[in-house]
CSV table of C-alpha atoms in Angstrom, one decimal:
chain,number,residue,atom,x,y,z
A,1,GLU,CA,-17.0,-25.3,41.9
A,2,GLN,CA,-15.3,-22.7,39.5
A,3,ARG,CA,-12.0,-23.2,41.3
A,4,ARG,CA,-12.3,-27.0,40.9
A,5,LEU,CA,-13.1,-26.7,37.2
A,6,GLY,CA,-10.2,-24.2,36.7
A,7,TYR,CA,-7.8,-26.5,38.5
A,8,LEU,CA,-8.9,-29.5,36.4
A,9,SER,CA,-8.8,-27.6,33.1
A,10,ASP,CA,-5.2,-26.5,33.8
A,11,GLY,CA,-4.1,-30.1,34.4
A,12,ARG,CA,-3.3,-31.8,31.1
A,13,THR,CA,-4.9,-35.2,31.8
A,14,ALA,CA,-6.7,-37.6,29.5
A,15,GLY,CA,-10.1,-36.0,30.3
A,16,SER,CA,-8.9,-32.4,30.2
A,17,GLY,CA,-10.5,-31.8,26.8
A,18,LEU,CA,-14.0,-32.5,28.2
A,19,LEU,CA,-13.3,-30.5,31.3
A,20,GLU,CA,-12.0,-27.5,29.3
A,21,PHE,CA,-15.2,-27.6,27.3
A,22,VAL,CA,-17.3,-27.6,30.5
A,23,ASN,CA,-15.2,-24.8,31.9
A,24,PHE,CA,-15.5,-22.8,28.6
A,25,SER,CA,-19.3,-23.2,28.4
A,26,THR,CA,-19.6,-22.1,32.0
A,27,MET,CA,-17.5,-19.0,31.3
A,28,SER,CA,-19.4,-18.2,28.1
A,29,LYS,CA,-22.7,-18.4,29.9
A,30,ARG,CA,-21.4,-16.1,32.6
A,31,LYS,CA,-20.1,-13.6,30.0
A,32,THR,CA,-23.3,-13.7,28.0
A,33,LYS,CA,-25.2,-13.0,31.1
A,34,ASP,CA,-23.3,-9.8,32.0
A,35,SER,CA,-21.9,-9.2,28.5
A,36,SER,CA,-18.6,-7.8,29.7
A,37,LEU,CA,-14.9,-8.5,29.3
A,38,SER,CA,-11.9,-7.3,31.3
A,39,LEU,CA,-10.2,-4.2,30.0
A,40,GLY,CA,-7.2,-6.1,28.8
A,41,GLU,CA,-9.4,-8.5,26.8
A,42,CYS,CA,-11.3,-5.6,25.3
A,43,ILE,CA,-8.1,-3.9,24.1
A,44,ALA,CA,-6.8,-7.1,22.6
A,45,GLU,CA,-10.1,-7.6,20.8
A,46,VAL,CA,-10.0,-4.0,19.5
A,47,HIS,CA,-6.5,-4.5,18.1
A,48,MET,CA,-7.4,-7.8,16.5
A,49,ILE,CA,-10.5,-6.5,14.8
A,50,LEU,CA,-9.2,-3.1,13.6
A,51,ARG,CA,-5.7,-4.3,12.6
A,52,THR,CA,-7.3,-7.1,10.5
A,53,ARG,CA,-9.5,-4.4,8.9
A,54,PHE,CA,-6.7,-2.0,8.1
A,55,CYS,CA,-4.1,-4.6,7.0
A,56,HIS,CA,-6.2,-6.9,4.9
A,57,HIS,CA,-8.5,-4.3,3.4
A,58,LEU,CA,-11.5,-6.5,4.0
A,59,PRO,CA,-14.3,-5.9,1.5
A,60,GLY,CA,-16.7,-3.6,3.1
A,61,LYS,CA,-19.6,-1.7,1.7
A,62,PRO,CA,-18.4,0.0,-1.6
A,63,PHE,CA,-18.1,3.7,-1.1
A,64,GLY,CA,-18.9,6.2,-3.9
A,65,VAL,CA,-18.6,3.5,-6.6
A,66,GLU,CA,-22.2,2.2,-6.7
A,67,THR,CA,-22.4,2.4,-10.5
A,68,GLN,CA,-19.1,0.6,-11.0
A,69,TYR,CA,-20.2,-2.0,-8.5
A,70,LYS,CA,-23.4,-2.7,-10.3
A,71,ASN,CA,-21.7,-2.9,-13.7
A,72,LEU,CA,-19.1,-5.4,-12.4
A,73,MET,CA,-21.7,-7.5,-10.6
A,74,ASP,CA,-23.9,-7.7,-13.8
A,75,LEU,CA,-20.9,-8.8,-15.9
A,76,LEU,CA,-19.7,-11.5,-13.5
A,77,LYS,CA,-23.2,-12.8,-13.1
A,78,GLN,CA,-23.5,-13.3,-16.8
A,79,THR,CA,-20.4,-15.5,-16.7
A,80,ALA,CA,-21.1,-17.3,-13.4
A,81,ILE,CA,-24.8,-18.0,-13.9
A,82,HIS,CA,-25.5,-17.8,-17.7
A,83,GLY,CA,-22.2,-19.1,-19.0
A,84,GLU,CA,-21.3,-16.0,-21.1
A,85,SER,CA,-17.6,-15.1,-21.7
A,86,ASN,CA,-16.5,-11.6,-20.9
A,87,SER,CA,-13.4,-9.4,-20.5
A,88,LEU,CA,-13.0,-6.2,-18.5
A,89,LEU,CA,-10.4,-3.8,-17.2
A,90,ILE,CA,-10.6,-2.0,-13.9
A,91,VAL,CA,-8.5,1.1,-14.1
A,92,GLY,CA,-7.6,3.5,-11.3
A,93,PRO,CA,-4.7,4.9,-9.3
A,94,ARG,CA,-3.1,2.9,-6.6
A,95,GLY,CA,-5.2,2.7,-3.4
A,96,ALA,CA,-8.4,3.8,-5.3
A,97,GLY,CA,-10.1,0.5,-4.2
A,98,LYS,CA,-9.9,-1.7,-7.3
A,99,THR,CA,-9.2,-4.9,-5.4
A,100,MET,CA,-11.7,-4.0,-2.7
A,101,LEU,CA,-14.4,-3.4,-5.3
A,102,LEU,CA,-13.7,-6.8,-6.9
A,103,LYS,CA,-13.5,-8.6,-3.5
A,104,SER,CA,-16.8,-7.1,-2.4
A,105,VAL,CA,-18.6,-8.2,-5.6
A,106,LEU,CA,-17.2,-11.7,-5.4
A,107,LYS,CA,-18.2,-11.9,-1.7
A,108,GLU,CA,-21.8,-11.1,-2.7
A,109,LEU,CA,-21.7,-13.5,-5.6
A,110,LYS,CA,-20.5,-16.4,-3.4
A,111,GLU,CA,-23.6,-16.0,-1.3
A,112,MET,CA,-25.6,-17.4,-4.2
A,113,LYS,CA,-25.5,-21.1,-3.9
A,114,GLN,CA,-25.3,-21.7,-7.7
A,115,VAL,CA,-22.3,-19.4,-8.1
A,116,ASP,CA,-20.4,-20.8,-5.0
A,117,GLU,CA,-20.7,-24.3,-6.3
A,118,ASN,CA,-19.6,-23.7,-9.9
A,119,LEU,CA,-17.4,-20.6,-10.2
A,120,LEU,CA,-13.7,-21.3,-10.2
A,121,GLN,CA,-11.2,-18.4,-9.6
A,122,VAL,CA,-7.6,-18.1,-10.8
A,123,HIS,CA,-5.6,-15.2,-9.4
A,124,LEU,CA,-2.5,-14.1,-11.3
A,125,ASN,CA,-0.2,-11.2,-10.5
A,126,GLY,CA,2.2,-9.6,-13.0
A,127,LEU,CA,4.8,-9.1,-10.3
A,128,LEU,CA,4.8,-12.8,-9.5
A,129,GLN,CA,4.1,-14.6,-12.8
A,130,THR,CA,6.8,-12.9,-14.7
A,131,ASP,CA,6.5,-15.1,-17.8
A,132,ASP,CA,3.8,-17.2,-19.5
A,133,ASN,CA,5.2,-20.6,-18.4
A,134,ILE,CA,5.2,-19.6,-14.7
A,135,ALA,CA,1.6,-18.3,-15.2
A,136,LEU,CA,0.5,-21.6,-16.8
A,137,LYS,CA,1.9,-23.6,-13.9
A,138,GLU,CA,0.1,-21.3,-11.5
A,139,ILE,CA,-3.2,-21.8,-13.4
A,140,THR,CA,-2.7,-25.6,-13.3
A,141,ARG,CA,-2.1,-25.4,-9.5
A,142,GLN,CA,-5.0,-23.2,-8.7
A,143,LEU,CA,-7.4,-25.3,-10.8
A,144,GLN,CA,-6.0,-28.4,-9.1
A,145,LEU,CA,-5.2,-30.1,-12.3
A,146,GLU,CA,-1.6,-31.3,-11.6
A,147,ASN,CA,-2.7,-34.9,-11.7
A,148,VAL,CA,-4.6,-34.5,-14.9
A,149,VAL,CA,-1.6,-32.9,-16.7
A,150,GLY,CA,0.9,-35.4,-15.3
A,151,ASP,CA,3.8,-35.9,-17.6
A,152,LYS,CA,2.0,-34.9,-20.8
A,153,VAL,CA,4.0,-32.9,-23.3
A,154,PHE,CA,2.2,-30.1,-25.3
A,155,GLY,CA,3.2,-28.7,-28.6
A,156,SER,CA,2.2,-25.1,-27.7
A,157,PHE,CA,1.0,-22.8,-25.0
A,158,ALA,CA,-2.5,-22.6,-26.5
A,159,GLU,CA,-2.8,-26.4,-26.6
A,160,ASN,CA,-1.8,-26.7,-22.9
A,161,LEU,CA,-4.3,-24.0,-21.9
A,162,THR,CA,-7.1,-25.5,-24.0
A,163,PHE,CA,-6.4,-28.9,-22.4
A,164,LEU,CA,-6.7,-27.4,-18.9
A,165,LEU,CA,-10.1,-25.8,-19.6
A,166,GLU,CA,-11.4,-29.0,-21.4
A,167,ALA,CA,-10.5,-31.0,-18.2
A,168,LEU,CA,-13.0,-28.8,-16.3
A,169,LYS,CA,-16.0,-29.8,-18.5
A,170,LYS,CA,-18.5,-32.0,-16.8
A,171,GLY,CA,-19.9,-33.6,-19.9
A,172,ASN,CA,-21.6,-31.1,-22.1
A,173,ARG,CA,-21.1,-27.4,-22.9
A,174,THR,CA,-24.0,-26.1,-20.8
A,175,SER,CA,-22.6,-27.7,-17.6
A,176,THR,CA,-19.0,-26.5,-18.0
A,177,ARG,CA,-17.8,-24.8,-14.9
A,178,PRO,CA,-17.1,-21.1,-15.5
A,179,VAL,CA,-13.6,-19.8,-14.7
A,180,LEU,CA,-12.8,-16.2,-13.5
A,181,PHE,CA,-9.3,-15.1,-14.3
A,182,ILE,CA,-8.1,-12.1,-12.2
A,183,LEU,CA,-5.0,-10.5,-13.6
A,184,ASP,CA,-3.5,-8.0,-11.1
A,185,GLU,CA,-0.9,-5.6,-12.5
A,186,PHE,CA,-2.4,-6.3,-15.9
A,187,ASP,CA,0.0,-4.0,-17.8
A,188,LEU,CA,3.0,-6.2,-16.8
A,189,PHE,CA,1.4,-9.2,-18.6
A,190,ALA,CA,1.6,-7.0,-21.8
A,191,HIS,CA,5.4,-7.1,-21.5
A,192,HIS,CA,5.5,-10.9,-21.8
A,193,LYS,CA,6.9,-12.3,-25.0
A,194,ASN,CA,4.3,-12.1,-27.8
A,195,GLN,CA,1.7,-11.6,-25.1
A,196,THR,CA,0.9,-15.3,-25.5
A,197,LEU,CA,-1.1,-15.6,-22.2
A,198,LEU,CA,-3.3,-12.6,-22.9
A,199,TYR,CA,-3.9,-13.7,-26.5
A,200,ASN,CA,-5.0,-17.2,-25.6
A,201,LEU,CA,-7.2,-16.2,-22.7
A,202,LEU,CA,-9.0,-13.5,-24.8
A,203,ASP,CA,-9.2,-15.9,-27.7
A,204,ILE,CA,-11.0,-18.5,-25.5
A,205,ALA,CA,-13.3,-15.8,-24.2
A,206,GLN,CA,-14.2,-14.7,-27.8
A,207,ALA,CA,-14.6,-18.2,-29.1
A,208,ALA,CA,-17.1,-19.0,-26.3
A,209,GLN,CA,-15.8,-22.6,-26.0
A,210,THR,CA,-15.5,-22.4,-22.2
A,211,PRO,CA,-17.3,-19.7,-20.1
A,212,VAL,CA,-14.4,-17.5,-18.9
A,213,ALA,CA,-14.3,-14.0,-17.5
A,214,ILE,CA,-11.0,-12.1,-17.6
A,215,VAL,CA,-10.8,-9.2,-15.2
A,216,GLY,CA,-7.6,-7.1,-15.4
A,217,LEU,CA,-6.6,-4.6,-12.7
A,218,THR,CA,-4.2,-1.8,-13.6
A,219,CYS,CA,-3.2,1.8,-12.7
A,220,ARG,CA,-2.1,2.7,-16.2
A,221,LEU,CA,-4.6,4.6,-18.3
A,222,ASP,CA,-2.7,3.8,-21.5
A,223,VAL,CA,-2.8,0.1,-21.0
A,224,LEU,CA,-4.7,-0.6,-24.2
A,225,GLU,CA,-1.8,1.0,-26.2
A,226,LEU,CA,0.5,-1.7,-24.8
A,227,LEU,CA,-1.6,-4.5,-26.4
A,228,GLU,CA,-0.7,-6.1,-29.7
A,229,LYS,CA,-3.2,-5.7,-32.5
A,230,ARG,CA,-4.3,-9.4,-32.4
A,231,VAL,CA,-4.8,-9.1,-28.6
A,232,LYS,CA,-6.6,-5.8,-28.7
A,233,SER,CA,-9.0,-7.1,-31.4
A,234,ARG,CA,-10.1,-9.9,-29.1
A,235,PHE,CA,-10.6,-7.7,-26.0
A,236,SER,CA,-14.1,-6.4,-25.4
A,237,HIS,CA,-12.9,-2.8,-24.6
A,238,ARG,CA,-15.0,-2.7,-21.4
A,239,GLN,CA,-13.4,-0.5,-18.8
A,240,ILE,CA,-14.4,0.5,-15.3
A,241,HIS,CA,-12.6,3.6,-14.1
A,242,LEU,CA,-12.2,4.3,-10.3
A,243,LEU,CA,-11.4,7.9,-9.4
A,244,ASN,CA,-11.6,9.1,-5.8
A,245,ALA,CA,-14.1,12.0,-6.5
A,246,PHE,CA,-15.7,12.2,-3.1
A,247,SER,CA,-15.9,15.2,-0.7
A,248,PHE,CA,-14.2,15.7,2.6
A,249,ARG,CA,-17.5,15.2,4.4
A,250,GLN,CA,-17.7,11.7,2.9
A,251,TYR,CA,-14.0,11.2,3.8
A,252,LEU,CA,-14.9,11.9,7.5
A,253,ASP,CA,-17.7,9.4,7.3
A,254,VAL,CA,-15.3,6.7,6.0
A,255,PHE,CA,-12.9,7.6,8.9
A,256,GLN,CA,-15.7,7.1,11.4
A,257,GLN,CA,-16.9,3.9,9.7
A,258,GLN,CA,-13.4,2.4,9.6
A,259,PHE,CA,-12.5,3.2,13.2
A,260,SER,CA,-15.8,2.1,14.7
A,261,LEU,CA,-16.3,-1.3,16.3
A,262,PRO,CA,-19.0,-3.7,14.9
A,263,LYS,CA,-22.2,-4.4,16.7
A,264,GLU,CA,-21.1,-8.0,17.3
A,265,PHE,CA,-18.2,-6.8,19.6
A,266,PRO,CA,-18.3,-9.0,22.8
A,267,ASP,CA,-18.5,-6.2,25.3
A,268,ARG,CA,-21.4,-3.9,24.2
A,269,THR,CA,-20.7,-1.2,26.8
A,270,PHE,CA,-17.0,-0.8,25.7
A,271,ALA,CA,-18.0,-0.8,22.1
A,272,GLN,CA,-20.6,1.9,22.7
A,273,GLU,CA,-18.1,4.1,24.6
A,274,TRP,CA,-15.5,3.5,21.9
A,275,ASN,CA,-17.9,4.5,19.0
A,276,GLN,CA,-19.1,7.6,20.9
A,277,ASN,CA,-15.5,8.7,21.3
A,278,ILE,CA,-14.8,8.2,17.6
A,279,GLU,CA,-17.9,10.2,16.8
A,280,SER,CA,-16.7,13.1,19.0
A,281,LEU,CA,-13.3,12.9,17.4
A,282,CYS,CA,-14.9,13.7,14.0
A,283,LYS,CA,-16.1,17.0,15.5
A,284,ASN,CA,-12.7,17.8,17.1
A,285,LYS,CA,-10.9,20.7,15.3
A,286,THR,CA,-7.4,19.1,15.7
A,287,VAL,CA,-8.6,15.8,14.1
A,288,VAL,CA,-10.5,17.6,11.3
A,289,ASP,CA,-7.4,19.6,10.5
A,290,VAL,CA,-5.2,16.4,10.4
A,291,LEU,CA,-7.7,14.6,8.2
A,292,GLN,CA,-8.1,17.7,5.9
A,293,LYS,CA,-4.3,17.8,5.4
A,294,HIS,CA,-4.3,14.1,4.7
A,295,PHE,CA,-7.3,14.4,2.3
A,296,SER,CA,-5.6,17.1,0.4
A,297,SER,CA,-2.4,15.1,-0.2
A,298,SER,CA,-4.0,11.6,-0.8
A,299,LYS,CA,-7.5,10.4,-1.0
A,300,ASP,CA,-6.9,6.7,-1.2
A,301,PHE,CA,-8.1,4.3,1.5
A,302,ARG,CA,-4.7,2.6,1.8
A,303,SER,CA,-3.0,5.7,3.1
A,304,LEU,CA,-5.9,6.3,5.5
A,305,HIS,CA,-5.6,2.8,6.8
A,306,MET,CA,-1.9,3.4,7.4
A,307,LEU,CA,-2.7,6.6,9.4
A,308,LEU,CA,-5.3,4.8,11.5
A,309,MET,CA,-2.9,2.0,12.1
A,310,PHE,CA,-0.3,4.4,13.6
A,311,ALA,CA,-3.1,6.0,15.8
A,312,LEU,CA,-4.3,2.6,16.9
A,313,SER,CA,-0.8,1.7,18.2
A,314,HIS,CA,-1.3,4.3,21.0
A,315,VAL,CA,-4.2,2.3,22.5
A,316,THR,CA,-3.1,0.4,25.6
A,317,ILE,CA,-4.7,-0.7,28.9
A,318,SER,CA,-3.5,2.5,30.5
A,319,LYS,CA,-4.9,4.6,27.6
A,320,PRO,CA,-8.0,2.6,26.3
A,321,SER,CA,-9.3,5.2,23.8
A,322,ILE,CA,-8.0,7.3,20.9
A,323,GLN,CA,-7.3,10.9,21.6
A,324,SER,CA,-6.8,13.8,19.2
A,325,MET,CA,-3.1,14.0,19.9
A,326,ASP,CA,-2.7,10.3,18.9
A,327,LEU,CA,-3.9,11.2,15.4
A,328,LEU,CA,-1.6,14.3,15.3
A,329,ASP,CA,1.4,12.1,16.2
A,330,ALA,CA,0.3,9.5,13.7
A,331,SER,CA,0.1,12.2,11.0
A,332,ARG,CA,3.6,13.5,11.9
A,333,LEU,CA,4.9,10.0,11.7
A,334,TYR,CA,3.2,9.3,8.4
A,335,THR,CA,4.3,12.5,6.7
A,336,MET,CA,7.8,12.3,8.0
A,337,ASP,CA,10.3,13.7,5.5
A,338,SER,CA,12.7,10.9,4.6
A,339,LYS,CA,15.3,13.2,3.1
A,340,ALA,CA,15.3,15.5,6.1
A,341,ASN,CA,15.8,12.3,8.3
A,342,ILE,CA,18.9,11.4,6.3
A,343,LEU,CA,20.4,14.8,7.3
A,344,HIS,CA,20.3,13.8,11.0
A,345,GLY,CA,22.9,11.0,10.2
A,346,LEU,CA,25.4,13.2,8.3
A,347,SER,CA,28.8,14.2,9.6
A,348,VAL,CA,29.4,17.9,10.4
A,349,LEU,CA,31.5,18.3,7.3
A,350,GLU,CA,28.7,16.9,5.1
A,351,LEU,CA,26.2,19.1,6.8
A,352,CYS,CA,28.4,22.1,6.1
A,353,LEU,CA,28.5,21.2,2.4
A,354,ILE,CA,24.7,21.1,2.4
A,355,ILE,CA,24.6,24.6,4.0
A,356,ALA,CA,27.1,25.9,1.4
A,357,MET,CA,24.9,24.5,-1.4
A,358,LYS,CA,21.9,26.2,0.3
A,359,HIS,CA,23.7,29.6,0.1
A,360,LEU,CA,24.7,28.9,-3.5
A,361,ASN,CA,21.0,28.2,-4.3
A,362,SER,CA,20.1,31.6,-2.9
A,363,ILE,CA,22.9,33.5,-4.6
A,364,TYR,CA,22.3,31.9,-8.1
A,365,GLU,CA,18.5,31.5,-7.7
A,366,GLY,CA,18.4,27.7,-8.1
A,367,GLN,CA,21.0,27.4,-10.9
A,368,PRO,CA,23.2,24.3,-10.9
A,369,PHE,CA,26.7,24.4,-9.3
A,370,ASN,CA,29.8,22.2,-9.1
A,371,PHE,CA,32.1,20.9,-6.3
A,372,GLU,CA,34.6,23.8,-6.8
A,373,MET,CA,31.9,26.4,-6.1
A,374,VAL,CA,30.7,24.5,-3.0
A,375,TYR,CA,34.3,24.0,-1.8
A,376,ASN,CA,35.1,27.8,-2.1
A,377,GLU,CA,31.9,28.7,-0.2
A,378,PHE,CA,32.9,26.2,2.5
A,379,GLN,CA,36.5,27.6,2.7
A,380,LYS,CA,35.1,31.1,3.3
A,381,PHE,CA,33.2,29.8,6.3
A,382,VAL,CA,36.3,27.9,7.6
A,383,GLN,CA,38.5,31.0,7.3
A,384,ARG,CA,35.9,33.1,9.3
A,385,LYS,CA,35.6,30.4,12.0
A,386,THR,CA,39.2,29.0,12.3
A,387,ASN,CA,38.7,28.3,16.0
A,388,SER,CA,35.7,26.1,15.8
A,389,MET,CA,36.3,24.1,12.6
A,390,HIS,CA,38.9,21.6,11.8
A,391,TYR,CA,40.9,21.9,8.6
A,392,PHE,CA,39.9,19.3,6.0
A,393,GLU,CA,42.0,18.5,3.0
A,394,LYS,CA,40.3,19.0,-0.4
A,395,SER,CA,40.3,15.2,-1.1
A,396,VAL,CA,38.4,14.6,2.1
A,397,VAL,CA,35.9,17.3,1.3
A,398,LEU,CA,35.5,15.7,-2.2
A,399,LYS,CA,34.8,12.3,-0.6
A,400,ALA,CA,32.1,13.8,1.6
A,401,PHE,CA,30.6,15.5,-1.5
A,402,GLU,CA,30.5,12.1,-3.4
A,403,HIS,CA,28.8,10.6,-0.3
A,404,LEU,CA,26.0,13.2,-0.6
A,405,HIS,CA,25.6,12.1,-4.2
A,406,GLN,CA,25.3,8.4,-3.2
A,407,LEU,CA,22.6,9.4,-0.7
A,408,GLU,CA,20.7,11.1,-3.5
A,409,LEU,CA,20.7,14.5,-1.7
A,410,ILE,CA,22.3,16.0,-4.9
A,411,LYS,CA,22.0,14.8,-8.5
A,412,PRO,CA,24.0,15.5,-11.6
A,413,MET,CA,22.3,17.6,-14.3
A,414,GLU,CA,21.0,15.7,-17.3
A,415,GLY,CA,23.3,15.7,-20.3
A,416,ALA,CA,26.4,16.2,-18.3
A,417,SER,CA,29.5,15.2,-20.2
A,418,VAL,CA,31.2,11.9,-19.0
A,419,ARG,CA,34.6,13.4,-19.8
A,420,THR,CA,34.1,16.3,-17.4
A,421,GLN,CA,36.2,16.0,-14.2
A,422,LYS,CA,34.0,15.2,-11.2
A,423,GLU,CA,35.0,18.5,-9.5
A,424,TYR,CA,33.4,20.4,-12.4
A,425,GLN,CA,30.3,18.4,-13.0
A,426,LEU,CA,27.2,20.4,-12.6
A,427,VAL,CA,24.8,19.2,-9.8
A,428,LYS,CA,21.6,20.3,-8.2
A,429,LEU,CA,20.5,20.1,-4.6
A,430,LEU,CA,17.4,18.0,-4.0
A,431,LEU,CA,16.5,19.7,-0.7
A,432,ASP,CA,14.8,23.0,-0.1
A,433,SER,CA,15.7,25.6,2.5
A,434,SER,CA,12.9,24.6,5.0
A,435,GLN,CA,14.0,20.9,5.0
A,436,ILE,CA,17.5,21.9,5.8
A,437,MET,CA,16.5,24.3,8.6
A,438,ASP,CA,14.1,21.7,10.1
A,439,ALA,CA,16.9,19.1,10.1
A,440,LEU,CA,19.3,21.5,11.8
A,441,GLN,CA,16.8,22.0,14.6
A,442,LYS,CA,16.9,18.3,15.4
A,443,TYR,CA,20.6,17.6,14.5
A,444,PRO,CA,22.3,16.2,17.6
A,445,LYS,CA,24.9,18.5,19.1
A,446,CYS,CA,25.0,20.8,16.1
A,447,PRO,CA,27.9,23.3,16.5
A,448,THR,CA,26.6,26.8,17.2
A,449,ASP,CA,28.8,28.4,14.4
A,450,VAL,CA,27.3,26.0,11.8
A,451,HIS,CA,23.8,26.7,12.9
A,452,LEU,CA,24.5,30.5,12.8
A,453,TRP,CA,26.0,30.1,9.3
A,454,ALA,CA,22.9,28.4,8.1
A,455,THR,CA,20.6,31.1,9.4
A,456,SER,CA,22.8,34.0,8.6
A,457,ALA,CA,21.8,36.6,6.0
A,458,LEU,CA,23.9,36.6,2.8
A,459,GLU,CA,26.9,38.9,2.7
């Protein structure tokens, strides 16, 4: 019977839709009964669930920001339910969870029927809406008022914005639909000419003509100093600060929570084994050391998600669970030194110049140097190793030196005179000794003499 159904569902006939439905319902009953998927299907499901979680930063339960969550919820409720106008700034470093906090509050708000039916949202980003006219067109599009505006010509920005908000009224002031304006990269809107958009939005909020809430997200602590006096006077000066002030123990809990599969996972046995494995990883010394190092350098969730994404890429049918070495490899990949990687692609001549600069740094204790000093140091090495090194003309060596400048491995000192010849301009090396030695270990077919020169004691 199953073979017959499978055969018919593969054949694309007029009745194939019905037969596919019958086939699917038969399969779903069978899978519900034994609640198991094939290993390949389980792995595909794991990748889909976790990648979606890591990439889209889906609003989960707020972590360590319960007070800020409550304050934001109360403020948005006042606008969405009671029709009060408000303005607020959420301030915190990148990756602190500003957007995640706002999304989780909005998710809870939308579960209230009254809010879901009435509240309108307008999302603006300072990186996308680079001037007020573009922002106004985006507001019109998101409020779906293109047909209402039509070919009307407005005398000013304020008149246009007021018209848009008037168009949302249902008949009287009490039944006007509240609008939530979310301004991501809020500080960039302060650079718009005359700050017209900010002034008009805050003016409407203060005048209480239409219930609006303006929520700005920024990573700049001095954002209020960027506002003009007339804009600042209309802002409520409410601020929510997000700082990652949680302990490593809590960080481990987040790691476990983010990597665990939900209870709704189709195959309960696989999910249980997966979650037990993640729980055991949290007690593994290698994993704890990796996470401790990561925690010390960056506490934000975005970087943690990136680390977990690298580790997840190791999960395949042949290796269906995360191992401690996967996280170690992911950490190495995440913390890979980009400047040291550039050294792997340099020519032998350019590498020799880097080593010469390394020796000059040791001799002069980090003082700046110029091309002539580097060239003299390189020439000493060439004269000692005439058999293994080719002779390079000075102009060729200078070209290699300039290439290192283009790669930003060296930089000219501030205040250097423009009239100074390039051979005598003072520069500084942007690599330390350990980076150079690590790169030499991995440099393909590095000449032995060059390697010995780099490791040799100063004469």
